[in-house]
PDB file of N, CA and C in Angstrom:
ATOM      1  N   UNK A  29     -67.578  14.816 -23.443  1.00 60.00           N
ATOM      2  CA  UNK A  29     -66.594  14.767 -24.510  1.00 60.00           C
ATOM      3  C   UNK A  29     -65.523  13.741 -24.145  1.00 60.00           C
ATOM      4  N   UNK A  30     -64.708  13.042 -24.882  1.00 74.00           N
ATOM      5  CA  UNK A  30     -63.888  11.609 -24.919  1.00 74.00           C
ATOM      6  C   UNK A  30     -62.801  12.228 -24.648  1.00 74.00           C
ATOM      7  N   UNK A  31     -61.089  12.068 -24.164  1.00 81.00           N
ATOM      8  CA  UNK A  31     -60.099  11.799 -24.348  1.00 81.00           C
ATOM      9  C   UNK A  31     -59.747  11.123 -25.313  1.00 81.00           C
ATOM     10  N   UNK A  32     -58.874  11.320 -26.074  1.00 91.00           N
ATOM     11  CA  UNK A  32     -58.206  10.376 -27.215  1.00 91.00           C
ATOM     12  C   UNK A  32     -56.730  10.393 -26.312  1.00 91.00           C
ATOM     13  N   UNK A  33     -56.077   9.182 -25.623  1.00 93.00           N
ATOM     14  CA  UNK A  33     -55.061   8.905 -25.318  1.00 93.00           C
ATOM     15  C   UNK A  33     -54.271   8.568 -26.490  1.00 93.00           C
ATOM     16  N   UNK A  34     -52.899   9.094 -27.080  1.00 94.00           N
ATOM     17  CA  UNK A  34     -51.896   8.004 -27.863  1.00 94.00           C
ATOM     18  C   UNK A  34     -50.719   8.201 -27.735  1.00 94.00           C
ATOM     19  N   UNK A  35     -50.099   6.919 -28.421  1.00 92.00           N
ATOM     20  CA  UNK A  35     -48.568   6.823 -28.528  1.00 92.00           C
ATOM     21  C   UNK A  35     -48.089   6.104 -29.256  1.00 92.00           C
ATOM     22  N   UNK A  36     -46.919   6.530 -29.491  1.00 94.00           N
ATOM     23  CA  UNK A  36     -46.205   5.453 -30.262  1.00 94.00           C
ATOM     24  C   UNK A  36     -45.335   4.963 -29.730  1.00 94.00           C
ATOM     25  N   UNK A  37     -45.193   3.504 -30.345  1.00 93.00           N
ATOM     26  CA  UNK A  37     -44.371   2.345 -29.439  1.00 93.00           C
ATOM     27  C   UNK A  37     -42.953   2.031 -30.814  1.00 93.00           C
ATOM     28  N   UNK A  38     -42.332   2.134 -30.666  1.00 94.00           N
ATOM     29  CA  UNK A  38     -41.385   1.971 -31.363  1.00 94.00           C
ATOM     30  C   UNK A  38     -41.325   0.575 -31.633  1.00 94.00           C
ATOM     31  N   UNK A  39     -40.872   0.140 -32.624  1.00 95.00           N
ATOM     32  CA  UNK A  39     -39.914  -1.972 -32.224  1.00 95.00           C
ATOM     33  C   UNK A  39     -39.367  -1.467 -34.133  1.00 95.00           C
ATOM     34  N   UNK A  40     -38.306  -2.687 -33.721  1.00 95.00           N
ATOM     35  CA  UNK A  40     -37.469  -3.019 -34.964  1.00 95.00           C
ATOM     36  C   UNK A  40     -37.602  -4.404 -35.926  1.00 95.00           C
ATOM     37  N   UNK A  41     -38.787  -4.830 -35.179  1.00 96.00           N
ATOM     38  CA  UNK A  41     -39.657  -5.830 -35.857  1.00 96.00           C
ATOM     39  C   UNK A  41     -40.240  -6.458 -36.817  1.00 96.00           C
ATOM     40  N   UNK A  42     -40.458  -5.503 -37.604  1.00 95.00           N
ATOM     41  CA  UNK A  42     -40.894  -5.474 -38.939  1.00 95.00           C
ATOM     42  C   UNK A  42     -42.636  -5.679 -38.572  1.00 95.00           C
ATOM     43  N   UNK A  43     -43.107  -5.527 -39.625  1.00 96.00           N
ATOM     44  CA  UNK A  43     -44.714  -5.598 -39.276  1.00 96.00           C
ATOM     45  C   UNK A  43     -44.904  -6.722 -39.112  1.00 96.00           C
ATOM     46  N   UNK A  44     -44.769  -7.732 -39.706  1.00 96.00           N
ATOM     47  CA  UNK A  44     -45.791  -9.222 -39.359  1.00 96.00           C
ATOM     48  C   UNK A  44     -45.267  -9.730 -37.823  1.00 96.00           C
ATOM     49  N   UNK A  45     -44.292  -9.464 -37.734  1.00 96.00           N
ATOM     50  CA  UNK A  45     -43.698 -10.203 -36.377  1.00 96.00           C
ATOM     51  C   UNK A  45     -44.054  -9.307 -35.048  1.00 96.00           C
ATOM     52  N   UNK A  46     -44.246  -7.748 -35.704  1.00 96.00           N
ATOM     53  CA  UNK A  46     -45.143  -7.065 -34.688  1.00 96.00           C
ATOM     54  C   UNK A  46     -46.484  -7.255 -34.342  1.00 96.00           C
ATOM     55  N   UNK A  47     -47.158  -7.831 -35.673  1.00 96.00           N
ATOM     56  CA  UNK A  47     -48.530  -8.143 -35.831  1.00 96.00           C
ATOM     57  C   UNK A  47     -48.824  -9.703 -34.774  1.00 96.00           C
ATOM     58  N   UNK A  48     -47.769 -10.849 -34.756  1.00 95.00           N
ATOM     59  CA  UNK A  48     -47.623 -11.648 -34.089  1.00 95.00           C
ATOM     60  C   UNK A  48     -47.506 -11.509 -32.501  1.00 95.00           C
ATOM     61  N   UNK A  49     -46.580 -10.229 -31.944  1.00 95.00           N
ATOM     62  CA  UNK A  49     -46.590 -10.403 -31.072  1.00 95.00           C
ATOM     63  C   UNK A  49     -47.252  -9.735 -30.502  1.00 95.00           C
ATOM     64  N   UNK A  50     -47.931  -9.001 -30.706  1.00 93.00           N
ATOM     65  CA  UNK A  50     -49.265  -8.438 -30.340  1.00 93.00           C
ATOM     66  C   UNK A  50     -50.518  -9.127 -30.194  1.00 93.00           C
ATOM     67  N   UNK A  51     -50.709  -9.921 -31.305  1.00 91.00           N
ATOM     68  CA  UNK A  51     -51.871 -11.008 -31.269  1.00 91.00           C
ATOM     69  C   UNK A  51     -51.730 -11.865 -29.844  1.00 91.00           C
ATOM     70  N   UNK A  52     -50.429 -12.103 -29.645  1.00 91.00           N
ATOM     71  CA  UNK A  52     -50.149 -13.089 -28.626  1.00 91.00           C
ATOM     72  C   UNK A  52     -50.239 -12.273 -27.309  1.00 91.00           C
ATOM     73  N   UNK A  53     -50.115 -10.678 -27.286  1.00 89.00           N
ATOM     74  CA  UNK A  53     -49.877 -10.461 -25.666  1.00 89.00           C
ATOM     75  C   UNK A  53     -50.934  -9.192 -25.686  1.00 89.00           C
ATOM     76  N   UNK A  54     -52.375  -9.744 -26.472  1.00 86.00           N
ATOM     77  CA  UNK A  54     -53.499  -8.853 -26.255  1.00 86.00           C
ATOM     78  C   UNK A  54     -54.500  -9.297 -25.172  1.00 86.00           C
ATOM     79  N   UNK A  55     -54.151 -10.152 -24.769  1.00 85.00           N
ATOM     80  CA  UNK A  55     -54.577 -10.185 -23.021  1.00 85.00           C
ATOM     81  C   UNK A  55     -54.266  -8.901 -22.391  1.00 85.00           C
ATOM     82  N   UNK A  56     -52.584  -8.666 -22.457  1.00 86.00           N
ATOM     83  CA  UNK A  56     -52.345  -7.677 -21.198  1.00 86.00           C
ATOM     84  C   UNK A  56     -52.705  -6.137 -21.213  1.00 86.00           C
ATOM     85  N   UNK A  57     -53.265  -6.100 -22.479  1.00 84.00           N
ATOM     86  CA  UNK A  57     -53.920  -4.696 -22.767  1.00 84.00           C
ATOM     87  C   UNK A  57     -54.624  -4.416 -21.577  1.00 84.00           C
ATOM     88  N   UNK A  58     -55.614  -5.348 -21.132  1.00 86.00           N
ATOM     89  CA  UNK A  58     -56.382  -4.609 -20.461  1.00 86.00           C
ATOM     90  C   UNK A  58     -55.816  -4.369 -18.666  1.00 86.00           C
ATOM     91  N   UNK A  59     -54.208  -4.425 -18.806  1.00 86.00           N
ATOM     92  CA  UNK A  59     -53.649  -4.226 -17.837  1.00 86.00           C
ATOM     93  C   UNK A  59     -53.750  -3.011 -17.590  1.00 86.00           C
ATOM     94  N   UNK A  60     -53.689  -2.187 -18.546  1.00 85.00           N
ATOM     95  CA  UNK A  60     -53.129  -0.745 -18.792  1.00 85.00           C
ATOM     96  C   UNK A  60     -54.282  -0.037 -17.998  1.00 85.00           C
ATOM     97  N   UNK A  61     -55.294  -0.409 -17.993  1.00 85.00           N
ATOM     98  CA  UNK A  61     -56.372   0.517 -17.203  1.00 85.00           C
ATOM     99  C   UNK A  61     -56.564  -0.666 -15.876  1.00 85.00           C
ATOM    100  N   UNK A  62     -56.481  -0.099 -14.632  1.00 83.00           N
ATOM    101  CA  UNK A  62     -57.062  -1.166 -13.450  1.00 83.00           C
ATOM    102  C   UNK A  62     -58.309  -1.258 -13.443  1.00 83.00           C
ATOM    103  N   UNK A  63     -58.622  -2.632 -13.562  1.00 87.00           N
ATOM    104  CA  UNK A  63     -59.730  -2.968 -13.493  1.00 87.00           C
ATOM    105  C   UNK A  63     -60.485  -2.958 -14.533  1.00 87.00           C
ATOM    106  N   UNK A  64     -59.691  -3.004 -15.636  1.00 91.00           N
ATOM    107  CA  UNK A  64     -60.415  -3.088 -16.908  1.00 91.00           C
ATOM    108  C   UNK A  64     -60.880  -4.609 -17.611  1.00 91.00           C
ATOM    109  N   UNK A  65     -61.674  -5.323 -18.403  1.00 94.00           N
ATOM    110  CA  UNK A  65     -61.579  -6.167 -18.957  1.00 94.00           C
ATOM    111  C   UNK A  65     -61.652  -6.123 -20.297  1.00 94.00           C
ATOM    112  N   UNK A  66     -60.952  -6.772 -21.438  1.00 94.00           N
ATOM    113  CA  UNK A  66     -61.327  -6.781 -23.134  1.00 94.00           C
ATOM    114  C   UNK A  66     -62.433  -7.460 -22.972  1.00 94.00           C
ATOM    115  N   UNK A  67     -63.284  -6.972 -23.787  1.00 94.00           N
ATOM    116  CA  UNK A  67     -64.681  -7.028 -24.332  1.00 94.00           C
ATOM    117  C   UNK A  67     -65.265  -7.391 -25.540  1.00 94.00           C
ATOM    118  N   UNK A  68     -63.842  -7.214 -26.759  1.00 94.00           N
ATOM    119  CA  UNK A  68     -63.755  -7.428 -27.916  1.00 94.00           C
ATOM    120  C   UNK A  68     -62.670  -7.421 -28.391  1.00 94.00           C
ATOM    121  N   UNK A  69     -62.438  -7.752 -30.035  1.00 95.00           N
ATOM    122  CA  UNK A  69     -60.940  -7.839 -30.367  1.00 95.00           C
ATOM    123  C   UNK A  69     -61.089  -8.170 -31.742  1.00 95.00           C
ATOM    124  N   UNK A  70     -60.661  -7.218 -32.873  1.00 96.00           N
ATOM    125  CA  UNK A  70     -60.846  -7.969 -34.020  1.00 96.00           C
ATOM    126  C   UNK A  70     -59.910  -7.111 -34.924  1.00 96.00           C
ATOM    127  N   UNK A  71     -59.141  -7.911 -36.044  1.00 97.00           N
ATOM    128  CA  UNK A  71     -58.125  -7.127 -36.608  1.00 97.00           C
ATOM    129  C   UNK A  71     -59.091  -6.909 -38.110  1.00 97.00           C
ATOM    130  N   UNK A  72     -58.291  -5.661 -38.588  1.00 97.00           N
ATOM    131  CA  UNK A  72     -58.908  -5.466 -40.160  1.00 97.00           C
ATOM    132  C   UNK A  72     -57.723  -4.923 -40.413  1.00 97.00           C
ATOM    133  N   UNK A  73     -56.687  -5.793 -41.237  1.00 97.00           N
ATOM    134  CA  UNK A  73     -55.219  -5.962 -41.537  1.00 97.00           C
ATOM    135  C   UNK A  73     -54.152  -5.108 -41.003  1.00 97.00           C
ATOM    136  N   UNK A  74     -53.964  -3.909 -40.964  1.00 97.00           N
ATOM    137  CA  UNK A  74     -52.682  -4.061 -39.995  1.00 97.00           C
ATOM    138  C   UNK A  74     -53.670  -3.160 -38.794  1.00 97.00           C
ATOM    139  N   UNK A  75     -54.726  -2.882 -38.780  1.00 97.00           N
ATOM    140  CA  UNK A  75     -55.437  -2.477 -37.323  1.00 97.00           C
ATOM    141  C   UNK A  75     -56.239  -3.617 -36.288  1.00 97.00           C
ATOM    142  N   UNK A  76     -55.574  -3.044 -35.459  1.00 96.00           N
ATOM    143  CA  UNK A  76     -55.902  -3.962 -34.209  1.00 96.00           C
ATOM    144  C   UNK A  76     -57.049  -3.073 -33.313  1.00 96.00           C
ATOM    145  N   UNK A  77     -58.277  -3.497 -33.442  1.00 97.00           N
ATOM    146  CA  UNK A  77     -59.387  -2.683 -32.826  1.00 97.00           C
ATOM    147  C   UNK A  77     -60.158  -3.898 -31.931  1.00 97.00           C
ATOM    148  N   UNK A  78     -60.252  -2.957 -30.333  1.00 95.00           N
ATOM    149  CA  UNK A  78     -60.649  -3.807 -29.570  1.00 95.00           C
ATOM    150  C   UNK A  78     -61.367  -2.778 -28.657  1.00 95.00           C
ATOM    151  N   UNK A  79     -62.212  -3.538 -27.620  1.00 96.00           N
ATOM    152  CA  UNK A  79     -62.964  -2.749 -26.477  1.00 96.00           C
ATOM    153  C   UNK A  79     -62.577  -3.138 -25.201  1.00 96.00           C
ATOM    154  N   UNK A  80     -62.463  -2.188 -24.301  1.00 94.00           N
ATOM    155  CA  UNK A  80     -62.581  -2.433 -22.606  1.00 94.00           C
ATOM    156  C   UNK A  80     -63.408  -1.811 -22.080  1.00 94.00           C
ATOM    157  N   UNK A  81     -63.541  -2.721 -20.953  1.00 94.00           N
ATOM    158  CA  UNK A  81     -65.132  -1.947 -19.912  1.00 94.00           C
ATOM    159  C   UNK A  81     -64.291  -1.884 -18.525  1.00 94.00           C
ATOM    160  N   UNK A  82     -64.414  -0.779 -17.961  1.00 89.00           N
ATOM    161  CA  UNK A  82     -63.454  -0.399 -16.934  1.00 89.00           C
ATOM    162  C   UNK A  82     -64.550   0.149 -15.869  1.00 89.00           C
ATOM    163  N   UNK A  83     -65.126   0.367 -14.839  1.00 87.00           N
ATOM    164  CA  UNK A  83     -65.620   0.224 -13.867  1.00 87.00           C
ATOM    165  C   UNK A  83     -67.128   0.897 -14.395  1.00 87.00           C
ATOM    166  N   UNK A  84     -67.839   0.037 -15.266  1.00 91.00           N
ATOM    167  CA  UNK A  84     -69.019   0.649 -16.188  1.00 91.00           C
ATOM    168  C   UNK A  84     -68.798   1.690 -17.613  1.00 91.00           C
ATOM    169  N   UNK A  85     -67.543   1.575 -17.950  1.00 92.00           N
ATOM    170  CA  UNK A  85     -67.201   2.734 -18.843  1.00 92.00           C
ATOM    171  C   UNK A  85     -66.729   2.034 -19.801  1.00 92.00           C
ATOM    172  N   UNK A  86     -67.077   2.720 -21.050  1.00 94.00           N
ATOM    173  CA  UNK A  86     -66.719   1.429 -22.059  1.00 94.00           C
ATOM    174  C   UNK A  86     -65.401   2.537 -23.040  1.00 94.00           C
ATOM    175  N   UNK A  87     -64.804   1.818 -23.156  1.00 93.00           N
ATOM    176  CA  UNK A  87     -62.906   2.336 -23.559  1.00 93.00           C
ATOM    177  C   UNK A  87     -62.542   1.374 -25.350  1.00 93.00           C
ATOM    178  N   UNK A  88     -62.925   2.443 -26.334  1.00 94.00           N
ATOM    179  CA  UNK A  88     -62.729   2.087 -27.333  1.00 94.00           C
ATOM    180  C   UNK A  88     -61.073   2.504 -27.762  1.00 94.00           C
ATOM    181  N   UNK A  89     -60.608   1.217 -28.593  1.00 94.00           N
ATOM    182  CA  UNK A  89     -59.321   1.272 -28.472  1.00 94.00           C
ATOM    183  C   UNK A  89     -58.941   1.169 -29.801  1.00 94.00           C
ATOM    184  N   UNK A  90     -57.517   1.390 -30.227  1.00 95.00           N
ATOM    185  CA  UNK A  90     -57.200   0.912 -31.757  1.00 95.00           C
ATOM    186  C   UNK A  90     -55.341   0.638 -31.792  1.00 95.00           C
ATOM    187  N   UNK A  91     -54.992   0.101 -32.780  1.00 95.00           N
ATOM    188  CA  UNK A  91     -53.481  -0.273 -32.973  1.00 95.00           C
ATOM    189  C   UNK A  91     -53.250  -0.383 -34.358  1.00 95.00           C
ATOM    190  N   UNK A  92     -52.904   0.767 -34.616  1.00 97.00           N
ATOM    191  CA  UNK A  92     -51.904   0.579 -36.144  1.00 97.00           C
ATOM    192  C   UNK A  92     -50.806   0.280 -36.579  1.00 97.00           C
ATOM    193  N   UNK A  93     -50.800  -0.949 -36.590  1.00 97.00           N
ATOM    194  CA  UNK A  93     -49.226  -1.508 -36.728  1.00 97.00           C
ATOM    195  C   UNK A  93     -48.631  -1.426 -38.122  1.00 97.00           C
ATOM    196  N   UNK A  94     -47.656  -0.691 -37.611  1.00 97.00           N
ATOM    197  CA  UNK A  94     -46.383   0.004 -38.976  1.00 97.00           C
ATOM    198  C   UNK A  94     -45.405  -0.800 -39.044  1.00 97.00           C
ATOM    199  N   UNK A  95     -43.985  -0.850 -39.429  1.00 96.00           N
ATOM    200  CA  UNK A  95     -42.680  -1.537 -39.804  1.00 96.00           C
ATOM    201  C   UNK A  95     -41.894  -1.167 -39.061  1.00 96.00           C
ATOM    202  N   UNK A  96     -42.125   0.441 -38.281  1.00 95.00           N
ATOM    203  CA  UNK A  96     -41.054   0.452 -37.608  1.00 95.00           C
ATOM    204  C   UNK A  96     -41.741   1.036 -35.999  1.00 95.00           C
ATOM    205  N   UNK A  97     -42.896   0.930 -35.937  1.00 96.00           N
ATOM    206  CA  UNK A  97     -44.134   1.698 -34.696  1.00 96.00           C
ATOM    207  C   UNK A  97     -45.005   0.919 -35.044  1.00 96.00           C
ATOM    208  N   UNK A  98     -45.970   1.092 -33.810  1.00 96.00           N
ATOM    209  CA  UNK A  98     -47.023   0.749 -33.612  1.00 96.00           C
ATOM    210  C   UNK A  98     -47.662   2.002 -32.919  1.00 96.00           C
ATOM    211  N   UNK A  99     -49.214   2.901 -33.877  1.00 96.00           N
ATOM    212  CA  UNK A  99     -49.436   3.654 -32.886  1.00 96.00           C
ATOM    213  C   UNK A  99     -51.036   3.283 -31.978  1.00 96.00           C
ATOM    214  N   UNK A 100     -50.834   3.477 -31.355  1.00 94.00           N
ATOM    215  CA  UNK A 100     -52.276   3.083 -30.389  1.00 94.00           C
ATOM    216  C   UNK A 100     -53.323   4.658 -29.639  1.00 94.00           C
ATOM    217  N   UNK A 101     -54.058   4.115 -29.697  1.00 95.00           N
ATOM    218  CA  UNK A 101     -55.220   5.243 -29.175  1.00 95.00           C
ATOM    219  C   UNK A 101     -56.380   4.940 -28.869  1.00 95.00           C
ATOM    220  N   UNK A 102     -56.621   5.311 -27.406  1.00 94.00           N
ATOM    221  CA  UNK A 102     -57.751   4.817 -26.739  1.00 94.00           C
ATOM    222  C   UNK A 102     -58.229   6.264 -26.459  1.00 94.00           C
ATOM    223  N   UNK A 103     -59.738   5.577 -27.060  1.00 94.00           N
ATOM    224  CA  UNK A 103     -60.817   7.073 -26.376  1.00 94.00           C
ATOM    225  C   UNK A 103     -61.264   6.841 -25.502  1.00 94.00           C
ATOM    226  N   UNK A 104     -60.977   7.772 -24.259  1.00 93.00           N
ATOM    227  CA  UNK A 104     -61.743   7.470 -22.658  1.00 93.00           C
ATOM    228  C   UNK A 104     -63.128   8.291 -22.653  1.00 93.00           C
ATOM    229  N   UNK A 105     -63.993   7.665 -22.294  1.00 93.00           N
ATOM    230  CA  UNK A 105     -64.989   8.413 -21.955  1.00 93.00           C
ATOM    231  C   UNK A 105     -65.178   9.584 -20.779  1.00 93.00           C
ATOM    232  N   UNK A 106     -66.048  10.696 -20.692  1.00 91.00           N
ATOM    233  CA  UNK A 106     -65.723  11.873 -19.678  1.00 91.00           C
ATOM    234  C   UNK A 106     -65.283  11.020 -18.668  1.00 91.00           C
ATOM    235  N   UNK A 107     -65.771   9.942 -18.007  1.00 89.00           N
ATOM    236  CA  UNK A 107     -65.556   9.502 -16.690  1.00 89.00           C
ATOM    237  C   UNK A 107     -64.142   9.345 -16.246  1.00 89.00           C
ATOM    238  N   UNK A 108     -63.688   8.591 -17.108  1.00 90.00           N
ATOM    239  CA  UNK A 108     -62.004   8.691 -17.202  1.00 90.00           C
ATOM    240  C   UNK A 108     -60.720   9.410 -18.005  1.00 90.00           C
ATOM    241  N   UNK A 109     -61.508  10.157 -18.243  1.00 89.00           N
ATOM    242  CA  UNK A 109     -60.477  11.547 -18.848  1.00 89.00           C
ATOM    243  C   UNK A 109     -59.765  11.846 -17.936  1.00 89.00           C
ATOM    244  N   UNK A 110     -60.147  12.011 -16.745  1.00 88.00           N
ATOM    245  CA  UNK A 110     -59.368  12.955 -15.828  1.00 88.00           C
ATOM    246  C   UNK A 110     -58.084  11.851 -15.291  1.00 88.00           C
ATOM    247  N   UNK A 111     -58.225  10.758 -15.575  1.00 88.00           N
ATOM    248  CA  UNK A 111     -57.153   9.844 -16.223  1.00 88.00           C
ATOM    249  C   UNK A 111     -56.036   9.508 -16.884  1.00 88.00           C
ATOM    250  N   UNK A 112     -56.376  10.524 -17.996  1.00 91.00           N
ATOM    251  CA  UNK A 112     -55.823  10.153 -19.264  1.00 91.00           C
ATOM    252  C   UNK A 112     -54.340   9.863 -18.910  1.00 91.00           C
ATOM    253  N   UNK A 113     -53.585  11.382 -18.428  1.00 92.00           N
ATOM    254  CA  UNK A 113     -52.018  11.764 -18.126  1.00 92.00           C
ATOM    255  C   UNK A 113     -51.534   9.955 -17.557  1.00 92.00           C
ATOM    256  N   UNK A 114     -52.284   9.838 -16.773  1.00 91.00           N
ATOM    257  CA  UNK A 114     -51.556   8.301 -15.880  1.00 91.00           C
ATOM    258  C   UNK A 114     -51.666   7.056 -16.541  1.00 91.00           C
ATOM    259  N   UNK A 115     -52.776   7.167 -17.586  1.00 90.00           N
ATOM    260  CA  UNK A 115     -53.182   5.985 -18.422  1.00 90.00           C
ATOM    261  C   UNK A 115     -52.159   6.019 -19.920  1.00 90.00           C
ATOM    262  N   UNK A 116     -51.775   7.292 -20.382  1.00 91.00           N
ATOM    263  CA  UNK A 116     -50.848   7.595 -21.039  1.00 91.00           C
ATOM    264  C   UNK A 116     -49.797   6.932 -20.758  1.00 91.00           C
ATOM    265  N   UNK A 117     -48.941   7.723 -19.703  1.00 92.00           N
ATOM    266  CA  UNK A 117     -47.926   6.844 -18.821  1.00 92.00           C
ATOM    267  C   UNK A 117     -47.907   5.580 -18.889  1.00 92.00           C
ATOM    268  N   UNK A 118     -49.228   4.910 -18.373  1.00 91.00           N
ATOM    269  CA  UNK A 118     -48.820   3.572 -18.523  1.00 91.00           C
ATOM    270  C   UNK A 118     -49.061   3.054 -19.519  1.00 91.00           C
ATOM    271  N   UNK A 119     -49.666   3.349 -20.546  1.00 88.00           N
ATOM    272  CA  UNK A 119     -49.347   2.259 -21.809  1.00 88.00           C
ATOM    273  C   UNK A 119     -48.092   2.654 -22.479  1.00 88.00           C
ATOM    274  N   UNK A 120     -46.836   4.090 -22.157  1.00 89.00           N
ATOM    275  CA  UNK A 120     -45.867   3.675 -23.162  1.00 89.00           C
ATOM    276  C   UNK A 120     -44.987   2.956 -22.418  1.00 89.00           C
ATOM    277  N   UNK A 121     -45.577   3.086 -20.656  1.00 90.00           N
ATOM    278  CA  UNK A 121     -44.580   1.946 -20.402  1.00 90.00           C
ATOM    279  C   UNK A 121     -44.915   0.382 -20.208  1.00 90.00           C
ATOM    280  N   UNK A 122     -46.057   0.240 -20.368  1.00 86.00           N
ATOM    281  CA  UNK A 122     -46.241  -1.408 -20.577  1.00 86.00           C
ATOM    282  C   UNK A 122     -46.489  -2.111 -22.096  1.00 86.00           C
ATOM    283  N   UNK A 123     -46.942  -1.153 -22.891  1.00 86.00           N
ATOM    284  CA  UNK A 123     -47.345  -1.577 -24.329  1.00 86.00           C
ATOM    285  C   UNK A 123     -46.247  -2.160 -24.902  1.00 86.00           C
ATOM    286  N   UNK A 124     -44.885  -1.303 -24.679  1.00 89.00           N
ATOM    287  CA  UNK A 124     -43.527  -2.406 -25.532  1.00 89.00           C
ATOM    288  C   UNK A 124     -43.357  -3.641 -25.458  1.00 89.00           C
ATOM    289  N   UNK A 125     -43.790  -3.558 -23.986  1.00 88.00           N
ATOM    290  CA  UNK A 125     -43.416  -5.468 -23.318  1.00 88.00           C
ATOM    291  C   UNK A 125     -44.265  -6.168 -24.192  1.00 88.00           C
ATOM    292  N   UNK A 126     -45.311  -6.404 -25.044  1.00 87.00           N
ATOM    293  CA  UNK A 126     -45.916  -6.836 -26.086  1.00 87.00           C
ATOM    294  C   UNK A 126     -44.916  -6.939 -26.825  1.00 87.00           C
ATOM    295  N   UNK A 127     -43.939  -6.186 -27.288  1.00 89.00           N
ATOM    296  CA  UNK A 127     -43.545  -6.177 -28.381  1.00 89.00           C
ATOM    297  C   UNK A 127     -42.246  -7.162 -28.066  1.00 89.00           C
ATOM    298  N   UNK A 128     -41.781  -8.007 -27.179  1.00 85.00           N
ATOM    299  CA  UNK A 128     -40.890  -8.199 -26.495  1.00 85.00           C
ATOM    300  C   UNK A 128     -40.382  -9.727 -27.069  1.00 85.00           C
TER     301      UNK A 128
END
């Protein structure tokens, strides 16, 4: 069974300029898990849906960018569930810096 990690990221941005700076700092997504790499990446208007492969485990991801949030949610597979709490942690504290 999957983990569904999420959160919401606050910014005062407005959507397109959130939508911008996200486009621009979707490299560092795959910071959030060590040792992860993006695998994919494709928007369908304000969702941002992408993949990571993290030590054979494949980490489906998503970003709904709002006007005043952005919420995100990654499903971990069993392998990294036991994860989740620390992977949580770190995307609400690295995901803003995107928004930056």
């Amino acid at each position: 069974m999957s983990e569904p990690v999420t959160a919401n990221i606050p910014h005062q941005l407005g959507l397109e300029e959130a939508k911008s700076r996200i486009g621009s700092g979707i490299h560092t997504l795959s910071d959030i898990i060590p040792g992860a790499a993006m695998t994919d990446h494709r928007w369908e208007g304000d969702h941002l849906h992408f993949t990571l492969e993290a030590i054979g485990q494949r980490i489906v991801a998503d970003m709904h960018v709002r006007e005043e949030e952005v919420y995100a949610l990654f499903d971990l597979p069993p392998m990294l569930a036991m994860f989740a709490n620390k992977i949580k942690a770190k995307l609400q504290k690295e995901a803003p810096k995107m928004l930056e």
